[in-house]
Amino acid sequence: KAGVTQTPRYLIKTRGQQVTLSCSPISGHRSVSWYQQTPGQGLQFLFEYFSETQRNKGNFPGRFSGRQFSNSRSEMNVSTLELGDSALYLCASSPIFRGRYEQYFGPGTRLTVT
Amino acid sequence: GENVEQHPSTLSVQEGDSAVIKCTYSDSASNYFPWYKQELGKRPQLIIDIRSNVGEKKDQRIAVTLNKTAKHFSLHITETQPEDSAVYFCAAKREGAGGTSYGKLTFGQGTILTVHP
């Protein structure tokens, strides 16, 4: 099976702009989670989607939002970008089937805000 | 919410030695504990996981142990090789039956493992 894919891989934006990142899960996986990775804060949970519904949300401001489509693909959006939003954004998919909860990560999108 | 502490933050070993990374968690309801390996510039890769109904799990040179009473779990790597050099993350999550998810996957801060040839 193809792994989790994310687009774009690299992105440079200016403070105040907005950005949309995309994640395609492993075929058959129904859950998609998003994480922000920075050197100082490590891996921080943003939100989790299952069957097009947000099930969990981390402690991030409302500028961070997401959605999931009927084919399980997911997007996350960050509005009014700040310099501190520069990070690697990782998505992970999970089967959530027959007790299988393991998460598999995509390669990430490296976002740089200038 | 859940809090995961991971130690040590850096670990340096000689090739062939064993390496042990330890994590403690705060939420006694957590029941799923994965370990990830992240090489420089690459995605985190799931290397082994354990559920709270099991005390130990092995996969070739790696093993994970879980002590539910003490709320800690450990990663053991035997016969280390230079290619084991990476950042290792532990994590904890509470999962329910039928795919119900009660919480996020909370990660430890990571351990930089360096294996010297």
CSV table of C-alpha atoms in Angstrom, one decimal:
chain,number,residue,atom,x,y,z
A,1,LYS,CA,0.0,0.0,0.0
A,2,ALA,CA,1.1,3.5,-0.6
A,3,GLY,CA,2.0,5.4,2.5
A,4,VAL,CA,0.6,8.7,3.8
A,5,THR,CA,1.3,11.6,1.5
A,6,GLN,CA,1.3,15.3,2.2
A,7,THR,CA,1.4,18.3,-0.1
A,8,PRO,CA,3.1,20.6,-0.5
A,9,ARG,CA,6.4,19.4,1.0
A,10,TYR,CA,7.8,22.9,1.5
A,11,LEU,CA,6.0,26.2,1.8
A,12,ILE,CA,7.2,29.8,2.4
A,13,LYS,CA,4.6,32.3,3.4
A,14,THR,CA,4.5,35.9,4.7
A,15,ARG,CA,3.1,36.8,8.1
A,16,GLY,CA,-0.6,37.5,7.9
A,17,GLN,CA,-1.2,35.2,5.0
A,18,GLN,CA,-3.2,32.0,5.2
A,19,VAL,CA,-2.1,28.5,4.2
A,20,THR,CA,-3.8,25.1,3.4
A,21,LEU,CA,-2.0,21.8,3.8
A,22,SER,CA,-3.2,18.5,2.4
A,23,CYS,CA,-2.9,15.0,3.6
A,24,SER,CA,-3.9,11.7,1.9
A,25,PRO,CA,-4.1,8.8,4.3
A,26,ILE,CA,-3.2,5.2,3.6
A,27,SER,CA,-6.0,3.5,1.7
A,28,GLY,CA,-8.6,2.1,4.1
A,29,HIS,CA,-7.5,4.3,7.0
A,30,ARG,CA,-10.4,6.3,8.4
A,31,SER,CA,-8.7,8.5,11.0
A,32,VAL,CA,-6.3,11.4,10.3
A,33,SER,CA,-4.5,13.3,12.9
A,34,TRP,CA,-2.3,16.5,12.6
A,35,TYR,CA,0.7,17.4,14.6
A,36,GLN,CA,3.1,20.4,14.7
A,37,GLN,CA,6.7,19.6,15.2
A,38,THR,CA,9.2,22.3,16.4
A,39,PRO,CA,12.6,21.9,18.0
A,40,GLY,CA,11.5,23.6,21.2
A,41,GLN,CA,8.0,22.1,21.7
A,42,GLY,CA,8.5,18.7,20.1
A,43,LEU,CA,5.4,17.0,18.6
A,44,GLN,CA,2.2,18.8,19.5
A,45,PHE,CA,-1.2,17.4,18.7
A,46,LEU,CA,-3.5,19.7,16.6
A,47,PHE,CA,-6.6,17.7,15.9
A,48,GLU,CA,-8.0,14.3,14.8
A,49,TYR,CA,-10.7,13.6,12.3
A,50,PHE,CA,-12.7,10.4,11.8
A,51,SER,CA,-15.5,10.0,9.4
A,52,GLU,CA,-15.4,13.7,8.5
A,53,THR,CA,-15.9,14.7,12.1
A,54,GLN,CA,-13.3,16.3,14.4
A,55,ARG,CA,-13.0,14.0,17.4
A,56,ASN,CA,-10.2,15.7,19.3
A,57,LYS,CA,-8.6,19.1,19.4
A,58,GLY,CA,-5.3,20.2,20.9
A,59,ASN,CA,-4.4,23.5,22.6
A,60,PHE,CA,-4.0,25.6,19.5
A,61,PRO,CA,-5.7,28.9,18.7
A,62,GLY,CA,-8.7,29.1,16.4
A,63,ARG,CA,-6.5,30.2,13.5
A,64,PHE,CA,-5.8,26.5,13.1
A,65,SER,CA,-8.6,24.5,11.6
A,66,GLY,CA,-9.1,21.4,9.6
A,67,ARG,CA,-11.5,19.2,7.8
A,68,GLN,CA,-11.9,15.7,6.4
A,69,PHE,CA,-13.5,14.7,3.2
A,70,SER,CA,-15.6,11.6,2.5
A,71,ASN,CA,-12.6,9.8,0.9
A,72,SER,CA,-10.7,10.4,4.3
A,73,ARG,CA,-8.3,12.9,2.8
A,74,SER,CA,-7.8,15.8,5.1
A,75,GLU,CA,-6.8,19.5,5.0
A,76,MET,CA,-5.6,21.8,7.6
A,77,ASN,CA,-5.7,25.6,7.3
A,78,VAL,CA,-3.8,28.2,9.2
A,79,SER,CA,-5.1,31.8,8.9
A,80,THR,CA,-3.3,35.0,9.8
A,81,LEU,CA,0.1,33.3,9.9
A,82,GLU,CA,2.6,34.3,12.6
A,83,LEU,CA,6.3,33.8,12.7
A,84,GLY,CA,5.9,31.2,15.4
A,85,ASP,CA,3.8,29.0,13.1
A,86,SER,CA,7.0,28.1,11.3
A,87,ALA,CA,7.2,24.3,11.8
A,88,LEU,CA,7.0,20.9,10.3
A,89,TYR,CA,3.4,19.9,10.0
A,90,LEU,CA,2.8,16.1,10.1
A,91,CYS,CA,-0.3,14.2,9.5
A,92,ALA,CA,-0.8,10.6,10.5
A,93,SER,CA,-3.4,8.1,9.5
A,94,SER,CA,-4.8,5.2,11.5
A,95,PRO,CA,-7.0,2.3,10.6
A,96,ILE,CA,-9.4,2.5,13.6
A,97,PHE,CA,-10.6,-1.0,12.7
A,98,ARG,CA,-10.7,-4.2,14.7
A,99,GLY,CA,-8.7,-2.7,17.6
A,100,ARG,CA,-5.9,-1.3,15.3
A,101,TYR,CA,-5.1,2.3,16.5
A,102,GLU,CA,-1.5,2.7,15.3
A,103,GLN,CA,-0.7,5.9,13.5
A,104,TYR,CA,1.5,6.2,10.4
A,105,PHE,CA,3.0,9.5,9.6
A,106,GLY,CA,3.4,11.3,6.3
A,107,PRO,CA,6.6,13.1,5.3
A,108,GLY,CA,5.4,16.4,6.6
A,109,THR,CA,5.0,19.9,5.2
A,110,ARG,CA,7.8,22.3,6.2
A,111,LEU,CA,6.2,25.7,6.6
A,112,THR,CA,8.4,28.8,6.9
A,113,VAL,CA,6.7,32.1,7.8
A,114,THR,CA,8.7,35.2,7.1
B,1,GLY,CA,-4.6,16.0,30.4
B,2,GLU,CA,-2.0,13.4,29.7
B,3,ASN,CA,1.7,14.3,30.3
B,4,VAL,CA,4.5,12.1,29.1
B,5,GLU,CA,8.1,12.5,30.4
B,6,GLN,CA,10.9,10.9,28.5
B,7,HIS,CA,14.5,10.3,29.7
B,8,PRO,CA,17.3,10.7,28.9
B,9,SER,CA,17.2,13.5,26.3
B,10,THR,CA,20.5,12.3,24.8
B,11,LEU,CA,22.1,8.8,24.9
B,12,SER,CA,25.4,7.9,23.4
B,13,VAL,CA,26.5,4.2,23.2
B,14,GLN,CA,29.1,2.1,21.5
B,15,GLU,CA,28.1,-0.2,18.7
B,16,GLY,CA,27.0,-3.6,20.1
B,17,ASP,CA,25.9,-2.1,23.5
B,18,SER,CA,22.3,-1.9,24.7
B,19,ALA,CA,20.3,1.3,24.9
B,20,VAL,CA,17.3,1.9,27.2
B,21,ILE,CA,14.9,4.9,27.0
B,22,LYS,CA,12.3,5.4,29.7
B,23,CYS,CA,9.0,7.2,29.7
B,24,THR,CA,6.4,7.9,32.4
B,25,TYR,CA,2.8,9.0,31.9
B,26,SER,CA,0.3,10.7,34.1
B,27,ASP,CA,-3.1,9.5,32.9
B,28,SER,CA,-3.9,6.0,34.4
B,29,ALA,CA,-6.5,5.6,31.7
B,30,SER,CA,-3.9,5.6,28.9
B,31,ASN,CA,-3.8,2.1,27.3
B,32,TYR,CA,-1.8,2.4,24.1
B,33,PHE,CA,1.9,3.2,24.1
B,34,PRO,CA,3.8,3.4,20.7
B,35,TRP,CA,7.4,4.2,20.1
B,36,TYR,CA,8.6,6.1,17.0
B,37,LYS,CA,12.0,6.5,15.4
B,38,GLN,CA,12.7,9.7,13.5
B,39,GLU,CA,15.9,10.0,11.4
B,40,LEU,CA,17.1,13.4,10.4
B,41,GLY,CA,14.8,15.0,7.8
B,42,LYS,CA,12.5,12.0,7.7
B,43,ARG,CA,9.0,11.2,9.1
B,44,PRO,CA,8.5,9.5,12.5
B,45,GLN,CA,8.3,5.7,11.9
B,46,LEU,CA,6.4,3.4,14.2
B,47,ILE,CA,8.8,0.8,15.5
B,48,ILE,CA,6.9,-1.0,18.2
B,49,ASP,CA,3.8,-0.5,20.3
B,50,ILE,CA,2.3,-2.1,23.4
B,51,ARG,CA,-1.2,-2.1,24.9
B,52,SER,CA,-1.9,-2.1,28.6
B,53,ASN,CA,-3.1,-5.7,28.6
B,54,VAL,CA,0.5,-6.8,27.8
B,55,GLY,CA,3.6,-6.4,30.0
B,56,GLU,CA,6.3,-6.9,27.4
B,57,LYS,CA,6.6,-7.1,23.6
B,58,LYS,CA,9.7,-8.0,21.5
B,59,ASP,CA,10.5,-7.5,17.9
B,60,GLN,CA,14.0,-8.8,17.0
B,61,ARG,CA,16.5,-6.3,18.6
B,62,ILE,CA,13.9,-4.0,20.2
B,63,ALA,CA,11.6,-4.6,23.1
B,64,VAL,CA,9.1,-2.6,25.1
B,65,THR,CA,8.1,-3.1,28.7
B,66,LEU,CA,5.1,-1.6,30.5
B,67,ASN,CA,4.5,-1.2,34.2
B,68,LYS,CA,0.9,0.0,34.6
B,69,THR,CA,1.2,0.3,38.4
B,70,ALA,CA,4.1,2.6,38.2
B,71,LYS,CA,2.9,4.2,35.0
B,72,HIS,CA,6.1,3.8,33.1
B,73,PHE,CA,7.2,2.1,29.9
B,74,SER,CA,10.6,1.6,28.4
B,75,LEU,CA,12.3,0.9,25.0
B,76,HIS,CA,15.2,-1.5,25.0
B,77,ILE,CA,17.5,-1.8,22.0
B,78,THR,CA,20.0,-4.6,22.1
B,79,GLU,CA,23.2,-5.0,19.9
B,80,THR,CA,22.9,-1.4,18.7
B,81,GLN,CA,24.1,-0.5,15.3
B,82,PRO,CA,25.1,2.9,13.8
B,83,GLU,CA,21.8,2.8,11.8
B,84,ASP,CA,19.9,2.9,15.1
B,85,SER,CA,21.1,6.5,15.5
B,86,ALA,CA,18.0,8.7,15.4
B,87,VAL,CA,15.6,10.5,17.7
B,88,TYR,CA,13.2,8.2,19.5
B,89,PHE,CA,9.8,9.3,20.8
B,90,CYS,CA,7.5,7.6,23.2
B,91,ALA,CA,3.8,8.4,23.3
B,92,ALA,CA,0.6,7.5,25.2
B,93,LYS,CA,-3.1,7.5,24.2
B,94,ARG,CA,-6.4,6.3,25.6
B,95,GLU,CA,-8.3,4.2,23.2
B,96,GLY,CA,-11.8,2.8,23.6
B,97,ALA,CA,-13.6,-0.1,22.0
B,98,GLY,CA,-15.0,0.2,18.5
B,99,GLY,CA,-12.7,3.0,17.5
B,100,THR,CA,-13.8,5.4,20.2
B,101,SER,CA,-11.0,7.8,20.9
B,102,TYR,CA,-10.9,9.5,24.2
B,103,GLY,CA,-7.7,11.4,23.8
B,104,LYS,CA,-4.9,12.6,21.7
B,105,LEU,CA,-1.6,10.9,21.2
B,106,THR,CA,0.7,12.7,23.6
B,107,PHE,CA,4.5,12.5,22.9
B,108,GLY,CA,7.5,12.6,25.1
B,109,GLN,CA,10.2,15.2,24.3
B,110,GLY,CA,12.4,12.7,22.4
B,111,THR,CA,15.7,11.0,23.0
B,112,ILE,CA,18.6,11.6,20.6
B,113,LEU,CA,20.4,8.2,20.4
B,114,THR,CA,23.9,8.2,18.9
B,115,VAL,CA,25.6,4.8,18.2
B,116,HIS,CA,29.3,5.1,17.7
B,117,PRO,CA,31.0,2.5,15.4
